[in-house]
Tab-separated table of C-alpha atoms and ligand atoms in Angstrom:
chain	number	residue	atom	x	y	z
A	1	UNK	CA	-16.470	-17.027	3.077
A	2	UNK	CA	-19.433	-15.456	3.816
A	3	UNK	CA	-20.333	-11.891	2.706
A	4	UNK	CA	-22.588	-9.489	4.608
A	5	UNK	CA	-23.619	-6.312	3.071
A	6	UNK	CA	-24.936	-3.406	4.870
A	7	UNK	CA	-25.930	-0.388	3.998
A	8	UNK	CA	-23.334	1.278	6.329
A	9	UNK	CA	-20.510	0.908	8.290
A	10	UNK	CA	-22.145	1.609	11.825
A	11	UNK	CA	-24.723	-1.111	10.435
A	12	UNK	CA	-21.930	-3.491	10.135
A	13	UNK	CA	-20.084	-2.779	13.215
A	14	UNK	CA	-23.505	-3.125	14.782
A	15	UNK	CA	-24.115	-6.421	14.049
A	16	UNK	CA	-20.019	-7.853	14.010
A	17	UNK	CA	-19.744	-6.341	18.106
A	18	UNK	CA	-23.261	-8.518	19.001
A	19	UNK	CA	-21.232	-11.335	17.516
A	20	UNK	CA	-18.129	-10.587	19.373
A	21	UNK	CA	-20.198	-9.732	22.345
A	22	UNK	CA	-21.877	-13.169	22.345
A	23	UNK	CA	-18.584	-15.121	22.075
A	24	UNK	CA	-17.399	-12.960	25.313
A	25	UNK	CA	-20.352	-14.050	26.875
A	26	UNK	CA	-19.850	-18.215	26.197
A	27	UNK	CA	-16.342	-18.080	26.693
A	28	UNK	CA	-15.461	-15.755	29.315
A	29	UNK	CA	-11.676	-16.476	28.480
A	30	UNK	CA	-12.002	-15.954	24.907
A	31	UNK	CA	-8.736	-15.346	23.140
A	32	UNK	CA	-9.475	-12.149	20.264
A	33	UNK	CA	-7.121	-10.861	17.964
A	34	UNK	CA	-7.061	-7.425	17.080
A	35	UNK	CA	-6.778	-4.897	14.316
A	36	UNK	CA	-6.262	-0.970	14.332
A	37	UNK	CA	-6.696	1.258	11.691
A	38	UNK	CA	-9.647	3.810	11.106
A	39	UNK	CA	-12.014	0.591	9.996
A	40	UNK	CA	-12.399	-1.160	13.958
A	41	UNK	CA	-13.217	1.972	15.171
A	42	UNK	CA	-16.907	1.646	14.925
A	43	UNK	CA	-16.697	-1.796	16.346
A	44	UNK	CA	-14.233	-1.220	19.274
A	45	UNK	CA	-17.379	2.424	20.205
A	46	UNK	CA	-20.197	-0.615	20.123
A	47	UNK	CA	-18.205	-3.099	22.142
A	48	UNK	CA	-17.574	-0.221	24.849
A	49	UNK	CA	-21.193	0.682	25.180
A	50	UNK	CA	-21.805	-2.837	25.667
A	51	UNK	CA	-20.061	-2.873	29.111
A	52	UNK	CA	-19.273	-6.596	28.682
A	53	UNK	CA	-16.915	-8.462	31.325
A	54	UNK	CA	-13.046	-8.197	29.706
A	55	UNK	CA	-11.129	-9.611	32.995
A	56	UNK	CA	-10.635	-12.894	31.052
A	57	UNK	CA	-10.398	-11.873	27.663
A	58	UNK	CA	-6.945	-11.973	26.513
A	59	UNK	CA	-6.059	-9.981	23.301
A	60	UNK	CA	-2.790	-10.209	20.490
A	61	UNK	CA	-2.975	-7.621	18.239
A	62	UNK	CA	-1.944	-8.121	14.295
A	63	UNK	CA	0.860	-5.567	14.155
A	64	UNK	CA	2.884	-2.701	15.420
A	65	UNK	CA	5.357	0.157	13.916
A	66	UNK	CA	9.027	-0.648	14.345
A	67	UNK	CA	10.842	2.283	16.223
A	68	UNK	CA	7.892	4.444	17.058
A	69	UNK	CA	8.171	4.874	21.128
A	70	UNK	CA	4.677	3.235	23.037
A	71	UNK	CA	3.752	6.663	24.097
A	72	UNK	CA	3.881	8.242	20.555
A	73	UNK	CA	0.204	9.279	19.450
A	74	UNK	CA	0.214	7.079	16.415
A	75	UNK	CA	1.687	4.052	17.883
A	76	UNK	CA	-0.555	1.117	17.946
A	77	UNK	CA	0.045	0.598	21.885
A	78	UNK	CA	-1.285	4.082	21.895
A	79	UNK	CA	-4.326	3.344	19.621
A	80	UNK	CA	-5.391	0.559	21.379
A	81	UNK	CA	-5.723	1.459	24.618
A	82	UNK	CA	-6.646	4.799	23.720
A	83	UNK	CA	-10.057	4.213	21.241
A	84	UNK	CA	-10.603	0.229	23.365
A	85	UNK	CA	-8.645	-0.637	25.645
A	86	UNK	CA	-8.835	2.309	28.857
A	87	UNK	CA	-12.404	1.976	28.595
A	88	UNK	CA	-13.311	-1.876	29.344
A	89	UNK	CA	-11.590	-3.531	32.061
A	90	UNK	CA	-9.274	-6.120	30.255
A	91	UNK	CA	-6.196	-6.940	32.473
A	92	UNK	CA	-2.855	-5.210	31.104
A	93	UNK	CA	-1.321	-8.825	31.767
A	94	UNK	CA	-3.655	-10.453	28.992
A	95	UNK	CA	-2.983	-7.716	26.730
A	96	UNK	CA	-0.660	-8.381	23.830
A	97	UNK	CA	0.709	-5.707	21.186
A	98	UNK	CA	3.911	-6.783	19.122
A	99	UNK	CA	7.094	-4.860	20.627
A	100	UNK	CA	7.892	-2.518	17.984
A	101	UNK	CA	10.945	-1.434	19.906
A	102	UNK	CA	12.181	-5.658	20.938
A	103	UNK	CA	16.107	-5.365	20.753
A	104	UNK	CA	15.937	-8.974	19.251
A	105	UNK	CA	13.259	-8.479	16.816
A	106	UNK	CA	13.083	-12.125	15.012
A	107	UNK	CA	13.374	-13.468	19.070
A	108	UNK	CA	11.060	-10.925	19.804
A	109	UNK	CA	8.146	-12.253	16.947
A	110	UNK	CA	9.112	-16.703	17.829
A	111	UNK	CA	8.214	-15.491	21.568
A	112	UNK	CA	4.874	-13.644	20.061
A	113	UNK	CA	3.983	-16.767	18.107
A	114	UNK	CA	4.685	-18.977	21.466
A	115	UNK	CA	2.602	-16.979	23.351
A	116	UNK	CA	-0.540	-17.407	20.881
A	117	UNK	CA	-0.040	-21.081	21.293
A	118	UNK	CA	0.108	-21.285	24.848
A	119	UNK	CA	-3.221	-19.095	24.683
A	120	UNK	CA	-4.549	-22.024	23.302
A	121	UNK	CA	-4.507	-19.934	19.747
A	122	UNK	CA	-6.913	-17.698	18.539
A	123	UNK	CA	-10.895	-17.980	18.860
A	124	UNK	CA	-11.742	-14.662	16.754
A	125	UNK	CA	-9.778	-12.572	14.688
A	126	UNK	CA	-10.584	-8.707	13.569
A	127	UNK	CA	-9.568	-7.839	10.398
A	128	UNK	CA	-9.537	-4.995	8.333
A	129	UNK	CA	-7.989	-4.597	5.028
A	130	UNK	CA	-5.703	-2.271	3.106
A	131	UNK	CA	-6.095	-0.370	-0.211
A	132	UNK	CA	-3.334	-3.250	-1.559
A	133	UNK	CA	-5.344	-5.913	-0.318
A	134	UNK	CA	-3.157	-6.749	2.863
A	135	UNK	CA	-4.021	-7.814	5.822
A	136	UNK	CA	-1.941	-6.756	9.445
A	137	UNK	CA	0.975	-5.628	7.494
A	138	UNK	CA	1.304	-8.872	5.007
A	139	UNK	CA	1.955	-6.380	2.019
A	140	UNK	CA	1.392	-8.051	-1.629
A	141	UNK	CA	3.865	-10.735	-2.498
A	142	UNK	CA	4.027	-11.864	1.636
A	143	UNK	CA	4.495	-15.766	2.104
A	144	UNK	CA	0.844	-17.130	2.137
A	145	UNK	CA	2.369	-19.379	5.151
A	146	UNK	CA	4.247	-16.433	6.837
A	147	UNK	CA	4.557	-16.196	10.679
A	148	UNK	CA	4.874	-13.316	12.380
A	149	UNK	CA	8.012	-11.127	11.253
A	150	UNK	CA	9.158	-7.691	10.495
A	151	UNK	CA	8.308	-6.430	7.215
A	152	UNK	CA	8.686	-3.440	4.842
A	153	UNK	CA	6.109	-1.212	3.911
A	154	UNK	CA	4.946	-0.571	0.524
A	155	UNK	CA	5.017	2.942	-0.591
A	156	UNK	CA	1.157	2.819	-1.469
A	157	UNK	CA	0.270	1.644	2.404
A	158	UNK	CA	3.015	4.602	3.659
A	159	UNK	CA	0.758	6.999	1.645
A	160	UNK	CA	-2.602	5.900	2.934
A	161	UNK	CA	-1.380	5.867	6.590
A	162	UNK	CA	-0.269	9.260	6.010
A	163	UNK	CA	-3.229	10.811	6.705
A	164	UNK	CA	-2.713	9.705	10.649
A	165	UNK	CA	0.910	11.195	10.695
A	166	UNK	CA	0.343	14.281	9.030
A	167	UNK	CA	3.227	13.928	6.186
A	168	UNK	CA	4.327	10.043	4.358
A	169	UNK	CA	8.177	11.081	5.486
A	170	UNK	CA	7.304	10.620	8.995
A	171	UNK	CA	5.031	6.973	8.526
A	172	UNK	CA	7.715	4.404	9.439
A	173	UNK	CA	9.686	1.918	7.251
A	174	UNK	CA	9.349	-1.141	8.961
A	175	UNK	CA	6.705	-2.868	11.338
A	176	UNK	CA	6.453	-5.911	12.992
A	177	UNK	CA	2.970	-7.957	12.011
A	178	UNK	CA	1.213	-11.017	12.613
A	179	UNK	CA	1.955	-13.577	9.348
A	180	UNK	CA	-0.584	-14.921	7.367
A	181	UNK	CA	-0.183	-18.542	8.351
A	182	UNK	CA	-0.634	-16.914	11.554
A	183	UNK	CA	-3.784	-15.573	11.149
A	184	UNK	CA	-4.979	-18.381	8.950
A	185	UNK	CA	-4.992	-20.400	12.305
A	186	UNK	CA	-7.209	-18.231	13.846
A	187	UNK	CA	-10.981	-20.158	14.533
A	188	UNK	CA	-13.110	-17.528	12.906
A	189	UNK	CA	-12.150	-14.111	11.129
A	190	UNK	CA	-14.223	-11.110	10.815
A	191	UNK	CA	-12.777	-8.790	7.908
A	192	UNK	CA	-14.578	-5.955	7.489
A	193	UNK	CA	-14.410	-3.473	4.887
A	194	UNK	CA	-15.972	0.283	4.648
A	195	UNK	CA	-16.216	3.314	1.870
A	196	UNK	CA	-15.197	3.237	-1.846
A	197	UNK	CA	-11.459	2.995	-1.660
A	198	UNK	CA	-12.191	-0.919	0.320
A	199	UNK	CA	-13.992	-1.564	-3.578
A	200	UNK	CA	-11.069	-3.257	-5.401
A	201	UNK	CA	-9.655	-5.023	-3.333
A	202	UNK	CA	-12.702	-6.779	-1.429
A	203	UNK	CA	-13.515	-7.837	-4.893
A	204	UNK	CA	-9.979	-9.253	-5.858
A	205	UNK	CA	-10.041	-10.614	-2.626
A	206	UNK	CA	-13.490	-12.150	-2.574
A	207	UNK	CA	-14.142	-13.539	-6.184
A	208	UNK	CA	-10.246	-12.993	-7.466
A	209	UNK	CA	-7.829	-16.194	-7.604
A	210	UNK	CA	-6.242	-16.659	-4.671
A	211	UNK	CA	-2.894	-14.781	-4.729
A	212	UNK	CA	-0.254	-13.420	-2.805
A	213	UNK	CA	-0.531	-9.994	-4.796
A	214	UNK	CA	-3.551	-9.471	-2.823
A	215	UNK	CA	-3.302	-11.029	0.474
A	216	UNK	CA	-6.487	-10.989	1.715
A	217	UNK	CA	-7.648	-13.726	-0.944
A	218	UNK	CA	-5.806	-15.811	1.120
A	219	UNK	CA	-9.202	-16.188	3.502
A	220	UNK	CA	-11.079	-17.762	0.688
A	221	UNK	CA	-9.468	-20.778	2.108
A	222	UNK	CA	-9.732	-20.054	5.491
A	223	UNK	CA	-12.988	-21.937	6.981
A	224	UNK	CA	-14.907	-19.364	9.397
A	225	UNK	CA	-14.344	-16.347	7.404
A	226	UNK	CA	-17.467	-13.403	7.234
A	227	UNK	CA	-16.383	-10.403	5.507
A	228	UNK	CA	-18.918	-7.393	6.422
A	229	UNK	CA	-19.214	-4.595	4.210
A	230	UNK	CA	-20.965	-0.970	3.539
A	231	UNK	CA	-22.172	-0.877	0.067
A	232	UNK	CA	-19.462	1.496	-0.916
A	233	UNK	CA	-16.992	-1.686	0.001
A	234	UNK	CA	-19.140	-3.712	-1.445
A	235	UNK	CA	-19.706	-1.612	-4.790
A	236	UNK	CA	-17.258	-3.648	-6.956
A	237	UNK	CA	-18.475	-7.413	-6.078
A	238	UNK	CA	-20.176	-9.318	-9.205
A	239	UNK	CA	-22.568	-11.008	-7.264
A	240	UNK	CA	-23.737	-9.090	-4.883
A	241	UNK	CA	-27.509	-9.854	-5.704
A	242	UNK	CA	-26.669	-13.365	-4.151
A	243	UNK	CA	-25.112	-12.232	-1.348
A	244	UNK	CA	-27.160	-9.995	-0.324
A	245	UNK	CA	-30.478	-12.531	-1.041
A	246	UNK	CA	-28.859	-15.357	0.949
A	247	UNK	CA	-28.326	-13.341	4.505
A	248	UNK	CA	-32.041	-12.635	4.189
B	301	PGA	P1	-7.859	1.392	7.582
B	301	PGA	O1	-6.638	0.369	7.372
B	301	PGA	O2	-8.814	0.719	8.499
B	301	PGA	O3	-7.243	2.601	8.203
B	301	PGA	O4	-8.430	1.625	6.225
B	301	PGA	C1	-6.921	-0.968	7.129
B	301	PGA	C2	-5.637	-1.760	6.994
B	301	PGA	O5	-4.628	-1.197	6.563
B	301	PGA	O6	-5.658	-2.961	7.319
């Protein structure tokens, strides 16, 4: 794993979009996965100033909410092509965003998982991570070796996604999310990390044992990992110091 530490979020995003924007640039056909959430936002506002070429680019995003129609403001469909996706000129044919509304949803996830393969699998995946230390929607106690699957959400990650519904009763149950074996096949990971709350569990997940109570440790066996975070993110990490001394 490698740690960067900046002294803000926009720094971060900064520097993560030039690496994403030099991977577009070598491999035209690149194959991302993506992340929503408040944390990409800053990343996904650099890559669109950029005005790189996205015709080739073909995209799988980590998760969606089960039930919650395409159109509805906070469904990920809606996120992504709302704060990325409208403004670069990806084809809607490379796009993928798990069907949170699939009739079949365990046929719905094996197809998902085929379709990553026959993409050739995934050359960069965007991370961001949750208060509990998950990852997509791998909520503590997931399978370290989980494919992609509906889940349950925790009661803590219904409360903290709150904010974007306006009240927890209306967050949904269930989503549909990338598993972690999944995204442990991924080439190279960026996680990134921003403000105080990110604290504990970048530091369970960075120099904790590696555990399925926070999934995110799970990386510290993944072999292309960087983790980028603010210092607020970064405000609970023993050895900071080090990091910090060898990215200069
Ligand atoms: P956030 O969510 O970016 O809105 O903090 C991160 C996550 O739950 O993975």
């Amino acid at each position: 794993m490698e740690i960067i530490i900046q002294p803000s979020g926009e720094a971060a995003a900064k520097i993560a979009a030039r690496i994403m924007a030099r991977l577009l640039r070598e491999k035209p056909n690149v194959v991302l996965g993506l992340a929503t959430g408040s944390t990409p936002l800053l990343l996904y506002r650099e890559l669109i100033a950029m005005n790189l070429d996205w015709r080739k680019v073909t995209t799988f995003n980590l998760d969606e909410y089960v039930g919650l129609p395409r159109e509805h403001p906070q469904s990920y469909h809606n996120f992504m092509w709302e704060n990325l996706f409208r403004h670069i000129n990806i084809a809607k044919k490379n796009v993928h965003i798990p069907d949170g509304n699939a009739k079949d949803i365990p046929k719905f996830c094996a197809k998902y998982e085929q379709q990553i393969r026959a993409a050739g699998g995934i050359d960069l995946q965007v991370l961001g991570i949750g208060t509990d230390g998950h990852i997509g929607f791998n909520e503590p106690t997931s399978s370290l070796a989980s494919r992609t699957r509906i889940k349950t959400l925790t009661e803590r990650t219904r409360r903290d996604n709150s904010q974007f519904f306006g009240s927890e009763q209306k967050v949904p149950y269930h989503v549909i999310t990338m598993g972690i074996g999944t995204i442990m096949e991924a080439w190279q990971i960026l996680l990134l990390a921003f403000g105080p709350k990110k604290a504990r569990p970048i530091a369970e997940a960075v120099e904790g044992p590696i555990t399925s109570m926070n999934p995110a440790s799970v990386l510290q066996m993944h072999p292309v990992t960087k983790v980028w975070l603010d210092a607020d993110a970064a405000s609970r990490v023993q050895r900071a110091d080090y990091y910090r001394w060898v990215c200069e």
